[in-house]
mmCIF file of C-alpha atoms and ligand atoms in Angstrom:
data_model
loop_
_atom_site.group_PDB
_atom_site.id
_atom_site.type_symbol
_atom_site.label_atom_id
_atom_site.label_comp_id
_atom_site.label_asym_id
_atom_site.label_seq_id
_atom_site.Cartn_x
_atom_site.Cartn_y
_atom_site.Cartn_z
ATOM 1 C CA MET Z 1 -16.967 -0.469 -29.487
ATOM 2 C CA PRO Z 2 -13.765 1.423 -28.560
ATOM 3 C CA GLU Z 3 -11.842 -0.030 -25.664
ATOM 4 C CA GLU Z 4 -12.335 1.903 -22.453
ATOM 5 C CA GLN Z 5 -9.167 3.749 -21.421
ATOM 6 C CA PRO Z 6 -8.285 4.156 -17.756
ATOM 7 C CA LEU Z 7 -8.751 7.695 -16.517
ATOM 8 C CA PRO Z 8 -5.554 9.554 -15.640
ATOM 9 C CA LEU Z 9 -5.002 9.851 -11.927
ATOM 10 C CA THR Z 10 -4.820 13.507 -11.026
ATOM 11 C CA VAL Z 11 -3.759 15.094 -7.779
ATOM 12 C CA ILE Z 12 -6.453 17.316 -6.327
ATOM 13 C CA GLU Z 13 -4.368 20.341 -5.327
ATOM 14 C CA GLU Z 14 -7.116 21.651 -3.068
ATOM 15 C CA PHE Z 15 -6.796 18.538 -0.910
ATOM 16 C CA GLU Z 16 -5.668 19.865 2.458
ATOM 17 C CA ASP Z 17 -3.314 16.996 3.137
ATOM 18 C CA VAL Z 18 -1.176 16.249 0.060
ATOM 19 C CA GLY Z 19 0.127 12.719 0.357
ATOM 20 C CA PRO Z 20 3.537 11.115 -0.155
ATOM 21 C CA LEU Z 21 4.304 8.795 -3.098
ATOM 22 C CA VAL Z 22 4.014 5.706 -0.918
ATOM 23 C CA GLY Z 23 1.452 5.099 1.800
ATOM 24 C CA ILE Z 24 2.275 2.402 4.340
ATOM 25 C CA LEU Z 25 -0.547 0.983 6.409
ATOM 26 C CA ILE Z 26 -0.209 -1.405 9.319
ATOM 27 C CA GLY Z 27 -2.988 -3.243 11.095
ATOM 28 C CA SER Z 28 -1.664 -2.608 14.583
ATOM 29 C CA GLU Z 29 0.941 -0.634 16.463
ATOM 30 C CA SER Z 30 2.498 -4.030 17.156
ATOM 31 C CA ASP Z 31 3.338 -4.299 13.427
ATOM 32 C CA ARG Z 32 5.458 -1.134 13.362
ATOM 33 C CA GLU Z 33 8.842 -2.708 14.059
ATOM 34 C CA ALA Z 34 8.447 -5.365 11.361
ATOM 35 C CA MET Z 35 7.652 -2.672 8.783
ATOM 36 C CA GLU Z 36 10.601 -0.469 9.707
ATOM 37 C CA PRO Z 37 12.822 -1.907 6.907
ATOM 38 C CA ALA Z 38 10.340 -0.559 4.352
ATOM 39 C CA CYS Z 39 10.626 2.934 5.783
ATOM 40 C CA VAL Z 40 14.431 2.739 5.812
ATOM 41 C CA GLU Z 41 14.522 1.497 2.205
ATOM 42 C CA LEU Z 42 12.237 4.268 0.969
ATOM 43 C CA ASP Z 43 14.263 6.872 2.864
ATOM 44 C CA GLU Z 44 17.458 5.593 1.273
ATOM 45 C CA ARG Z 45 15.862 5.928 -2.153
ATOM 46 C CA GLY Z 46 14.543 9.420 -1.432
ATOM 47 C CA ILE Z 47 10.945 8.327 -1.853
ATOM 48 C CA SER Z 48 8.368 10.114 0.282
ATOM 49 C CA TRP Z 49 6.194 7.942 2.515
ATOM 50 C CA GLU Z 50 3.853 8.034 5.460
ATOM 51 C CA LEU Z 51 2.816 5.316 7.863
ATOM 52 C CA ARG Z 52 -0.656 4.985 9.343
ATOM 53 C CA VAL Z 53 -1.997 2.445 11.822
ATOM 54 C CA LEU Z 54 -5.403 1.420 10.469
ATOM 55 C CA SER Z 55 -6.960 -1.962 11.114
ATOM 56 C CA ALA Z 56 -9.319 -3.533 8.590
ATOM 57 C CA HIS Z 57 -11.178 -5.184 11.441
ATOM 58 C CA ARG Z 58 -11.002 -2.563 14.176
ATOM 59 C CA ASP Z 59 -11.340 0.564 12.038
ATOM 60 C CA PRO Z 60 -12.827 -0.431 8.672
ATOM 61 C CA ARG Z 61 -14.202 3.059 8.038
ATOM 62 C CA GLY Z 62 -10.783 4.584 8.558
ATOM 63 C CA VAL Z 63 -9.254 2.131 6.101
ATOM 64 C CA ALA Z 64 -11.972 2.879 3.538
ATOM 65 C CA GLU Z 65 -11.478 6.620 3.848
ATOM 66 C CA TYR Z 66 -7.689 6.425 3.602
ATOM 67 C CA ALA Z 67 -7.654 4.018 0.665
ATOM 68 C CA SER Z 68 -10.348 5.789 -1.321
ATOM 69 C CA THR Z 69 -8.638 9.196 -1.067
ATOM 70 C CA ALA Z 70 -4.981 8.120 -1.383
ATOM 71 C CA ALA Z 71 -4.778 8.593 -5.176
ATOM 72 C CA LEU Z 72 -6.415 11.999 -4.952
ATOM 73 C CA ARG Z 73 -3.738 13.055 -2.458
ATOM 74 C CA GLY Z 74 -0.997 12.083 -4.926
ATOM 75 C CA THR Z 75 -0.010 8.753 -3.421
ATOM 76 C CA ARG Z 76 0.904 6.237 -6.124
ATOM 77 C CA VAL Z 77 1.607 2.937 -4.341
ATOM 78 C CA LEU Z 78 0.222 1.491 -1.130
ATOM 79 C CA ILE Z 79 1.990 -1.008 1.110
ATOM 80 C CA ALA Z 80 -0.113 -2.782 3.727
ATOM 81 C CA GLY Z 81 1.390 -4.958 6.444
ATOM 82 C CA ALA Z 82 -0.707 -7.096 8.748
ATOM 83 C CA GLY Z 83 -0.600 -10.307 10.709
ATOM 84 C CA MET Z 84 -3.042 -13.105 11.590
ATOM 85 C CA ALA Z 85 -6.265 -12.816 9.490
ATOM 86 C CA ALA Z 86 -4.554 -10.124 7.470
ATOM 87 C CA ALA Z 87 -7.487 -8.525 5.654
ATOM 88 C CA LEU Z 88 -5.873 -5.098 5.435
ATOM 89 C CA PRO Z 89 -4.173 -5.293 1.998
ATOM 90 C CA GLY Z 90 -7.279 -6.801 0.409
ATOM 91 C CA VAL Z 91 -9.638 -4.265 1.907
ATOM 92 C CA VAL Z 92 -7.324 -1.453 0.823
ATOM 93 C CA ALA Z 93 -7.306 -2.882 -2.725
ATOM 94 C CA ALA Z 94 -11.092 -2.946 -2.680
ATOM 95 C CA TYR Z 95 -11.162 0.822 -2.208
ATOM 96 C CA THR Z 96 -8.472 2.002 -4.624
ATOM 97 C CA ASP Z 97 -7.092 1.469 -8.116
ATOM 98 C CA LEU Z 98 -3.561 2.104 -6.864
ATOM 99 C CA PRO Z 99 -1.237 -0.915 -6.742
ATOM 100 C CA VAL Z 100 -1.288 -2.525 -3.317
ATOM 101 C CA ILE Z 101 1.622 -4.548 -1.939
ATOM 102 C CA GLY Z 102 0.785 -6.774 0.994
ATOM 103 C CA VAL Z 103 3.309 -7.774 3.641
ATOM 104 C CA PRO Z 104 2.301 -10.810 5.718
ATOM 105 C CA LEU Z 105 3.651 -10.372 9.243
ATOM 106 C CA THR Z 106 4.377 -12.714 12.087
ATOM 107 C CA SER Z 107 3.207 -11.933 15.583
ATOM 108 C CA SER Z 108 3.161 -13.789 18.865
ATOM 109 C CA LYS Z 109 -0.373 -14.898 17.987
ATOM 110 C CA SER Z 110 0.433 -16.081 14.449
ATOM 111 C CA VAL Z 111 -0.363 -19.584 13.255
ATOM 112 C CA MET Z 112 2.547 -21.458 11.656
ATOM 113 C CA GLY Z 113 4.932 -18.522 11.708
ATOM 114 C CA GLY Z 114 2.763 -16.240 9.606
ATOM 115 C CA LEU Z 115 1.193 -18.718 7.203
ATOM 116 C CA ASP Z 116 -2.182 -17.376 8.326
ATOM 117 C CA ALA Z 117 -1.326 -13.862 7.145
ATOM 118 C CA LEU Z 118 0.407 -15.102 3.988
ATOM 119 C CA LEU Z 119 -2.679 -16.989 2.836
ATOM 120 C CA SER Z 120 -5.010 -14.171 3.841
ATOM 121 C CA ILE Z 121 -3.069 -11.761 1.640
ATOM 122 C CA VAL Z 122 -2.153 -13.917 -1.317
ATOM 123 C CA GLN Z 123 -5.523 -15.631 -1.799
ATOM 124 C CA MET Z 124 -7.359 -12.639 -3.210
ATOM 125 C CA PRO Z 125 -10.421 -13.297 -5.377
ATOM 126 C CA PRO Z 126 -10.164 -12.684 -9.141
ATOM 127 C CA GLY Z 127 -10.482 -9.017 -10.043
ATOM 128 C CA VAL Z 128 -8.965 -7.604 -6.870
ATOM 129 C CA PRO Z 129 -5.230 -8.231 -7.025
ATOM 130 C CA VAL Z 130 -2.763 -7.638 -4.214
ATOM 131 C CA ALA Z 131 0.969 -8.144 -4.749
ATOM 132 C CA CYS Z 132 2.337 -10.215 -1.902
ATOM 133 C CA VAL Z 133 5.929 -10.321 -0.690
ATOM 134 C CA SER Z 134 7.412 -12.850 1.710
ATOM 135 C CA VAL Z 135 6.505 -13.131 5.380
ATOM 136 C CA ASN Z 136 8.093 -10.114 7.081
ATOM 137 C CA GLY Z 137 9.256 -8.947 3.637
ATOM 138 C CA ALA Z 138 8.868 -5.241 4.317
ATOM 139 C CA ARG Z 139 12.098 -4.261 2.565
ATOM 140 C CA ASN Z 140 11.097 -6.103 -0.602
ATOM 141 C CA ALA Z 141 7.742 -4.326 -0.520
ATOM 142 C CA ALA Z 142 9.558 -0.985 -0.564
ATOM 143 C CA ILE Z 143 11.846 -2.067 -3.401
ATOM 144 C CA LEU Z 144 8.840 -3.250 -5.402
ATOM 145 C CA ALA Z 145 7.086 0.056 -4.722
ATOM 146 C CA ALA Z 146 10.150 1.888 -6.049
ATOM 147 C CA LYS Z 147 10.119 -0.235 -9.205
ATOM 148 C CA ILE Z 148 6.434 0.498 -9.753
ATOM 149 C CA LEU Z 149 7.052 4.219 -9.288
ATOM 150 C CA ALA Z 150 9.858 4.078 -11.846
ATOM 151 C CA GLN Z 151 7.471 2.844 -14.566
ATOM 152 C CA GLY Z 152 6.232 6.043 -16.175
ATOM 153 C CA GLY Z 153 3.745 6.206 -19.005
ATOM 154 C CA GLY Z 154 3.368 2.483 -19.591
ATOM 155 C CA TYR Z 155 -0.172 2.851 -20.891
ATOM 156 C CA PRO Z 156 -2.617 5.750 -21.052
ATOM 157 C CA GLY Z 157 -3.399 7.051 -17.628
ATOM 158 C CA THR Z 158 -0.507 5.386 -15.863
ATOM 159 C CA PRO Z 159 0.914 7.658 -13.205
ATOM 160 C CA GLY Z 160 4.631 7.689 -12.691
ATOM 161 C CA ARG Z 161 7.784 9.714 -12.683
ATOM 162 C CA PRO Z 162 11.044 9.268 -14.532
ATOM 163 C CA ALA Z 163 13.445 7.155 -12.474
ATOM 164 C CA ALA Z 164 15.825 10.123 -12.313
ATOM 165 C CA GLU Z 165 13.292 11.991 -10.170
ATOM 166 C CA LEU Z 166 13.069 9.225 -7.591
HETATM 167 C C1 RP5 N 201 -3.524 -7.914 12.966
HETATM 168 O O1 RP5 N 201 -3.541 -8.601 14.168
HETATM 169 C C2 RP5 N 201 -2.407 -6.927 13.094
HETATM 170 O O2 RP5 N 201 -1.897 -6.608 11.828
HETATM 171 C C3 RP5 N 201 -1.416 -7.601 13.973
HETATM 172 O O3 RP5 N 201 -0.371 -8.208 13.233
HETATM 173 C C4 RP5 N 201 -2.236 -8.676 14.678
HETATM 174 C C5 RP5 N 201 -2.249 -8.529 16.184
HETATM 175 O O4 RP5 N 201 -2.682 -7.226 16.509
HETATM 176 P P1 RP5 N 201 -2.571 -6.710 18.020
HETATM 177 O O5 RP5 N 201 -3.460 -7.586 18.833
HETATM 178 O O6 RP5 N 201 -1.112 -6.817 18.424
HETATM 179 O O7 RP5 N 201 -3.037 -5.278 17.977
HETATM 180 O O8 RP5 N 201 -4.737 -7.292 12.703
#
């Protein structure tokens, strides 16, 4: 039986709200400051991004809708930052085939300086991978996103642009 090839990701032009290359999600407004280095890094690299506050626990439907339509809007990598029981990156990964980079965050309510969020993000079950950077590693998440975007045409159906376009 021939091996199944992944379908190419196409941008639906009719989509009212065409997305940026990178979508950044945070679980709470209180996470915004910690994720700022990711926004700065992407700006410096000329990579388009947007940031949305969507909690996996407080607004699961919103997360599902955003994650399941991101590829159709043209977004190619998702970064999700969250603290405490940080389900956001994993839930996002459950709704999209785009690569998801999780950023464990510390907050005043964190256990062991963010170990709670780190384990929540890194301990994904087999079949639903999430890349995980260090605690408060927002800048590294952006750099990793840029590297992913620079990989064009690795295998059939892989989205991407030549590095020169980034
Ligand atoms: C997580 O709970 C958020 O990502 C945030 O880091 C943490 C605390 O949220 P708030 O109570 O500050 O909204 O879901």
